[in-house]
DNA sequence: TTTTAAATTGTAATTATTACAATTTGATAC
DNA sequence: GTATCAAATTGTAATAATTACAATTTAAAA
């Protein structure tokens, strides 16, 4: 069940703790880019003694080791992503859902040529998602 | 002095208030993508009765009217940009400065074809800026 | 000049995040 | 297996950004 995550932590010479495994498994199985609050609330159900500080500590450490990444797309809270490869995101202003967009930025080279050392690239699109557009059509009857 | 901003507000049929003019002028003349705190602290010097809530209200309203835009690049606070055209940003992890990057995303069409209605595009690069790289070189002597 | 909706102000509440000290625990060495 | 210890976990308190709200003031239209 957890072998995959044990392996992942060992590869980064991180201590294997039940809390860490829970968090990793949760992020892996819930690719909606959850907040700390969401992770905490969900995992608390099966481990009532879990501390929110532990969730904060762990997502921070996991990100520092490059295992997961954080998104600043929403502005008022960080979202976490089990995927650590470069990809873009779309956030729907109606329903708030965040979608993966699998495109790569073709401009990285250009930016680096102007003297910046790039360590992270984030592409955020904001607008209305398919479902919400359809829902709108239904209501308007256009 | 303020005619430019008066015109801007009138064009959007927004009331012209001294606070609004101050905020617009400040953002126009300080293209470092300031926070609400920065705007507030600076403008308070010449108008001690200014309320931080007024700054929050106004940047929100100005953004709603498309006059300015907000950036979620830093994760823990919104930054404001007098420029409202589409461009990208680079944030330096050392000095925290935010630079404009004048490139346009060539993938917007592709994303829209997959059914999303795009209203905003944000490209955020994170890393080390020229100055901080140079400073590092000096210290290391590499 | 009068009127009124919108803007401003100040304070309180909320939310996300960080600080920190006490306790527990995973991993290593014996 | 047991001792050891740095690292992780926990709970509480503090901080920081943002929002809510009610009272007051004001820009702009009549
Ligand atoms: Mn993603
Ligand atoms: Mn900018
Ligand atoms: Zn939606
Ligand atoms: Zn720098």
Coordinates of C-alpha atoms (C1' of nucleotides) and ligand atoms in Angstrom, one line a residue:
Chain A
X1 CA 0.0 0.0 0.0
X2 CA 2.7 2.5 1.0
X3 CA 5.7 0.8 -0.5
X4 CA 5.8 3.4 -3.3
X5 CA 6.0 6.3 -0.9
X6 CA 8.5 4.6 1.4
X7 CA 10.7 4.2 -1.6
X8 CA 10.2 7.8 -2.6
X9 CA 11.2 9.0 0.9
X10 CA 14.2 6.7 1.2
X11 CA 15.4 7.9 -2.2
X12 CA 15.5 11.4 -0.7
X13 CA 17.0 10.1 2.6
X14 CA 14.0 11.4 4.4
X15 CA 12.7 9.7 7.6
X16 CA 9.7 7.5 6.9
X17 CA 6.9 8.5 9.2
X18 CA 3.2 7.5 9.1
X19 CA 2.2 11.1 8.8
X20 CA 4.5 11.6 5.8
X21 CA 3.2 8.5 4.1
X22 CA -0.4 9.6 4.6
X23 CA 0.2 13.0 3.2
X24 CA 2.0 11.6 0.1
X25 CA -0.6 9.0 -0.5
X26 CA -3.4 11.6 -0.1
X27 CA -1.7 14.0 -2.6
X28 CA -1.0 11.1 -5.0
X29 CA -4.7 10.0 -5.0
X30 CA -6.3 13.5 -4.9
X31 CA -4.9 15.4 -7.9
X32 CA -7.1 18.4 -7.3
X33 CA -4.2 20.4 -5.9
X34 CA -5.5 20.5 -2.3
X35 CA -4.8 23.0 0.4
X36 CA -3.1 22.2 3.7
X37 CA -6.6 22.6 5.3
X38 CA -8.0 19.9 3.0
X39 CA -5.2 17.5 3.6
X40 CA -5.4 18.0 7.3
X41 CA -9.2 17.7 7.6
X42 CA -9.2 14.5 5.5
X43 CA -6.3 12.7 7.2
X44 CA -7.5 13.7 10.6
X45 CA -10.4 11.3 10.1
X46 CA -8.1 8.3 10.3
X47 CA -5.6 9.9 12.6
X48 CA -7.3 12.2 15.0
X49 CA -4.0 13.2 16.7
X50 CA -2.6 14.6 13.5
X51 CA -1.4 18.2 13.9
X52 CA -1.9 20.8 11.3
X53 CA 1.6 22.0 12.0
X54 CA 2.8 18.5 10.9
X55 CA 1.0 19.0 7.6
X56 CA 2.6 22.4 7.1
X57 CA 6.0 21.1 8.1
X58 CA 5.8 18.1 5.7
X59 CA 4.5 19.8 2.6
X60 CA 7.3 22.3 3.1
X61 CA 9.9 19.6 3.5
X62 CA 8.5 17.5 0.6
X63 CA 8.6 20.6 -1.6
X64 CA 12.2 21.4 -0.5
X65 CA 13.2 17.9 -1.6
X66 CA 11.5 18.4 -5.0
X67 CA 9.0 15.6 -4.4
X68 CA 6.0 17.8 -4.7
X69 CA 5.3 21.4 -5.7
X70 CA 3.2 24.3 -4.5
X71 CA 1.0 26.6 -6.5
X72 CA 0.3 30.2 -5.8
X73 CA -2.5 30.3 -8.3
X74 CA -5.2 31.3 -5.9
X75 CA -3.6 34.1 -4.1
X76 CA -4.8 33.5 -0.6
X77 CA -3.6 30.0 0.1
X78 CA -1.0 27.6 -1.3
X79 CA -2.1 24.5 -3.2
X80 CA -0.1 21.3 -3.4
X81 CA 0.6 19.1 -6.3
X82 CA 1.9 15.6 -6.3
X83 CA 3.2 16.2 -9.8
X84 CA 6.6 17.8 -9.7
X85 CA 7.2 18.1 -13.4
X86 CA 6.7 21.4 -15.3
X87 CA 3.2 21.9 -16.4
X88 CA 0.6 24.7 -16.3
X89 CA -2.7 25.2 -14.5
X90 CA -6.1 26.5 -15.2
X91 CA -8.3 27.8 -12.3
X92 CA -12.0 28.3 -12.8
X93 CA -13.3 31.5 -11.4
X94 CA -16.8 30.0 -10.9
X95 CA -16.2 26.6 -9.3
X96 CA -12.7 27.1 -8.1
X97 CA -11.4 23.8 -9.5
X98 CA -7.8 23.7 -10.8
X99 CA -7.0 21.7 -13.9
X100 CA -3.6 20.5 -15.2
X101 CA -2.6 21.9 -18.6
X102 CA 0.1 19.9 -20.2
X103 CA 2.0 22.4 -22.1
X104 CA 5.6 23.6 -21.6
X105 CA 6.7 27.2 -21.7
X106 CA 8.8 27.7 -24.9
X107 CA 10.3 30.9 -23.6
X108 CA 12.5 29.6 -20.8
X109 CA 15.6 29.9 -23.0
X110 CA 14.8 33.5 -23.9
X111 CA 14.4 34.5 -20.2
X112 CA 17.6 32.8 -19.2
X113 CA 19.5 34.6 -22.0
X114 CA 18.5 37.8 -20.4
X115 CA 20.6 36.9 -17.3
X116 CA 18.1 35.2 -15.0
X117 CA 18.7 31.8 -13.4
X118 CA 15.3 30.1 -13.6
X119 CA 14.5 27.5 -10.9
X120 CA 10.7 27.3 -11.3
X121 CA 8.2 28.1 -14.0
X122 CA 4.5 28.6 -13.3
X123 CA 1.9 29.1 -16.0
X124 CA -1.5 30.1 -14.6
X125 CA -4.6 30.5 -16.7
X126 CA -7.8 31.9 -15.1
X127 CA -11.3 31.9 -16.5
X128 CA -14.3 29.7 -16.8
X129 CA -14.1 25.9 -17.2
X130 CA -16.0 23.7 -19.7
X131 CA -18.6 22.6 -17.1
X132 CA -19.3 26.0 -15.8
X133 CA -19.6 27.4 -19.4
X134 CA -22.1 24.7 -20.2
X135 CA -24.1 25.3 -17.0
X136 CA -24.3 29.0 -18.0
X137 CA -25.6 28.2 -21.4
X138 CA -28.3 26.0 -19.9
X139 CA -29.5 28.8 -17.6
X140 CA -29.4 31.5 -20.3
X141 CA -30.8 29.3 -23.0
X142 CA -28.7 31.0 -25.5
Chain B
X1 CA -0.3 66.3 -12.1
X2 CA -3.3 64.0 -11.7
X3 CA -5.1 64.8 -14.9
X4 CA -4.0 61.5 -16.4
X5 CA -5.5 59.5 -13.6
X6 CA -8.7 61.6 -13.5
X7 CA -9.1 60.8 -17.1
X8 CA -8.5 57.1 -16.5
X9 CA -11.1 57.0 -13.7
X10 CA -13.7 59.0 -15.7
X11 CA -13.3 56.6 -18.7
X12 CA -14.3 53.8 -16.4
X13 CA -17.1 56.0 -14.8
X14 CA -15.5 55.7 -11.4
X15 CA -15.7 58.4 -8.8
X16 CA -12.6 60.5 -8.6
X17 CA -11.4 60.6 -5.1
X18 CA -8.0 61.9 -3.7
X19 CA -7.3 58.5 -2.3
X20 CA -7.8 56.8 -5.7
X21 CA -5.7 59.3 -7.4
X22 CA -2.9 58.8 -4.9
X23 CA -3.0 55.1 -5.3
X24 CA -3.0 55.2 -9.1
X25 CA -0.2 57.7 -9.2
X26 CA 1.8 55.6 -6.7
X27 CA 1.4 52.4 -8.8
X28 CA 2.2 54.3 -12.0
X29 CA 5.4 55.7 -10.5
X30 CA 6.5 52.6 -8.6
X31 CA 6.6 49.7 -11.0
X32 CA 8.0 47.3 -8.5
X33 CA 4.6 45.5 -8.0
X34 CA 4.0 46.8 -4.5
X35 CA 1.9 45.2 -1.8
X36 CA -1.1 46.9 -0.2
X37 CA 1.1 47.4 2.9
X38 CA 3.7 49.2 0.8
X39 CA 1.1 51.5 -0.9
X40 CA -0.5 52.2 2.4
X41 CA 2.7 53.0 4.3
X42 CA 4.0 55.3 1.6
X43 CA 0.7 57.2 1.0
X44 CA 0.1 57.6 4.7
X45 CA 3.0 59.9 4.9
X46 CA 1.2 62.6 3.0
X47 CA -2.3 61.6 4.1
X48 CA -2.1 60.3 7.7
X49 CA -5.9 59.7 7.8
X50 CA -5.7 57.2 5.0
X51 CA -7.2 53.9 6.0
X52 CA -5.7 50.5 4.9
X53 CA -9.2 49.3 4.1
X54 CA -9.4 52.1 1.6
X55 CA -6.3 50.8 -0.1
X56 CA -7.8 47.3 -0.1
X57 CA -11.1 48.5 -1.5
X58 CA -9.5 50.6 -4.2
X59 CA -7.0 48.1 -5.6
X60 CA -9.8 45.6 -5.7
X61 CA -12.1 48.0 -7.5
X62 CA -9.4 49.2 -9.9
X63 CA -8.6 45.6 -10.8
X64 CA -12.3 44.8 -11.3
X65 CA -12.4 47.6 -13.8
X66 CA -9.3 46.2 -15.5
X67 CA -7.3 49.3 -14.8
X68 CA -4.6 47.4 -12.8
X69 CA -3.8 43.8 -12.3
X70 CA -2.8 41.7 -9.2
X71 CA -0.1 39.1 -9.1
X72 CA -0.2 35.9 -7.0
X73 CA 3.5 35.3 -7.6
X74 CA 4.7 35.4 -4.0
X75 CA 2.1 33.2 -2.4
X76 CA 1.6 35.1 0.8
X77 CA 0.5 38.5 -0.4
X78 CA -1.0 40.0 -3.5
X79 CA 1.2 42.4 -5.5
X80 CA -0.3 45.1 -7.7
X81 CA 0.8 46.2 -11.2
X82 CA -0.1 49.4 -13.0
X83 CA 0.4 47.6 -16.2
X84 CA -2.8 45.8 -17.3
X85 CA -1.5 44.2 -20.5
X86 CA -0.4 40.6 -20.7
X87 CA 3.2 40.1 -19.6
X88 CA 5.2 37.7 -17.5
X89 CA 7.1 38.1 -14.3
X90 CA 10.3 36.9 -12.7
X91 CA 10.7 36.9 -8.9
X92 CA 14.1 36.6 -7.3
X93 CA 14.3 34.2 -4.5
X94 CA 17.2 36.1 -2.9
X95 CA 16.2 39.8 -3.0
X96 CA 12.5 39.3 -3.6
X97 CA 12.4 41.8 -6.5
X98 CA 9.8 41.2 -9.2
X99 CA 10.8 41.9 -12.8
X100 CA 8.6 42.4 -15.9
X101 CA 9.3 39.9 -18.7
X102 CA 7.9 41.0 -22.0
X103 CA 6.9 37.8 -23.6
X104 CA 3.5 36.6 -24.6
X105 CA 2.2 33.0 -24.0
X106 CA 1.9 31.3 -27.4
X107 CA -0.3 28.6 -26.0
X108 CA -3.5 30.5 -25.3
X109 CA -5.2 29.3 -28.4
X110 CA -4.3 25.7 -27.6
X111 CA -5.8 26.0 -24.1
X112 CA -9.0 27.6 -25.4
X113 CA -9.4 24.9 -28.0
X114 CA -9.7 22.4 -25.1
X115 CA -12.8 24.2 -24.0
X116 CA -11.7 26.7 -21.4
X117 CA -12.6 30.4 -21.6
X118 CA -9.5 32.3 -20.6
X119 CA -9.7 35.6 -18.9
X120 CA -6.3 36.0 -17.4
X121 CA -2.8 34.6 -18.1
X122 CA 0.0 34.7 -15.6
X123 CA 3.5 33.5 -16.3
X124 CA 5.7 33.4 -13.2
X125 CA 9.4 32.5 -13.3
X126 CA 11.2 32.0 -10.0
X127 CA 15.0 31.9 -9.5
X128 CA 18.0 34.2 -9.0
X129 CA 18.3 37.6 -10.7
X130 CA 21.3 39.0 -12.5
X131 CA 22.4 41.2 -9.6
X132 CA 22.1 38.4 -7.0
X133 CA 24.0 36.0 -9.3
X134 CA 26.8 38.5 -9.7
X135 CA 26.9 39.1 -5.9
X136 CA 27.2 35.4 -5.4
X137 CA 30.1 35.2 -7.8
X138 CA 31.9 37.9 -6.0
X139 CA 31.6 36.2 -2.6
X140 CA 32.5 32.8 -3.9
X141 CA 35.3 34.0 -6.2
X142 CA 34.5 31.3 -8.7
Chain C
dT1 C1' -28.0 73.8 -2.8
dT2 C1' -29.9 69.4 -1.9
dT3 C1' -29.7 64.7 -2.4
dT4 C1' -27.9 60.2 -2.5
dA5 C1' -25.2 56.4 -3.7
dA6 C1' -20.6 55.4 -3.3
dA7 C1' -16.3 55.9 -0.8
dT8 C1' -13.7 56.3 3.4
dT9 C1' -12.6 55.3 8.0
dG10 C1' -11.7 52.5 12.1
dT11 C1' -12.3 48.5 14.5
dA12 C1' -13.2 43.8 15.0
dA13 C1' -13.2 39.2 13.0
dT14 C1' -11.3 35.7 10.1
dT15 C1' -7.9 32.9 7.7
dA16 C1' -3.4 31.3 6.5
dT17 C1' 0.9 30.7 8.2
dT18 C1' 4.8 30.7 11.4
dA19 C1' 7.3 30.4 16.0
dC20 C1' 8.4 27.7 19.6
dA21 C1' 8.9 24.5 23.4
dA22 C1' 7.8 19.9 25.1
dT23 C1' 7.3 15.2 23.8
dT24 C1' 7.7 11.3 20.9
dT25 C1' 9.9 8.5 17.5
dG26 C1' 12.7 6.5 13.3
dA27 C1' 17.0 5.1 12.3
dT28 C1' 21.6 4.1 13.4
dA29 C1' 25.3 2.1 16.2
dC30 C1' 26.5 -1.0 19.6
Chain D
dG1 C1' 17.5 -6.1 21.2
dT2 C1' 18.8 -1.7 23.5
dA3 C1' 20.7 2.8 23.9
dT4 C1' 21.2 7.1 21.6
dC5 C1' 20.0 11.3 19.3
dA6 C1' 18.7 14.1 15.7
dA7 C1' 14.6 14.8 13.5
dA8 C1' 9.6 14.7 13.5
dT9 C1' 5.3 15.5 15.8
dT10 C1' 2.2 17.9 18.7
dG11 C1' -0.3 21.8 20.7
dT12 C1' -0.5 26.4 21.7
dA13 C1' 0.5 31.1 20.9
dA14 C1' 1.9 34.7 17.8
dT15 C1' 1.9 37.0 13.3
dA16 C1' 0.4 38.6 8.9
dA17 C1' -2.9 39.3 5.2
dT18 C1' -7.4 40.0 4.3
dT19 C1' -12.4 40.6 5.0
dA20 C1' -16.7 42.2 7.4
dC21 C1' -19.1 45.8 9.0
dA22 C1' -21.2 50.0 10.8
dA23 C1' -20.7 55.0 11.2
dT24 C1' -19.3 59.0 8.8
dT25 C1' -18.0 61.7 4.9
dT26 C1' -18.0 63.1 0.1
dA27 C1' -18.2 63.2 -5.2
dA28 C1' -21.3 64.1 -8.5
dA29 C1' -25.8 64.6 -10.4
dA30 C1' -30.2 67.0 -10.1
Ligands
LIG1 MN1 -0.9 20.1 -11.4
LIG2 MN1 4.4 43.7 -14.3
LIG3 ZN1 -15.9 25.7 -13.2
LIG4 ZN1 17.9 39.2 -6.7

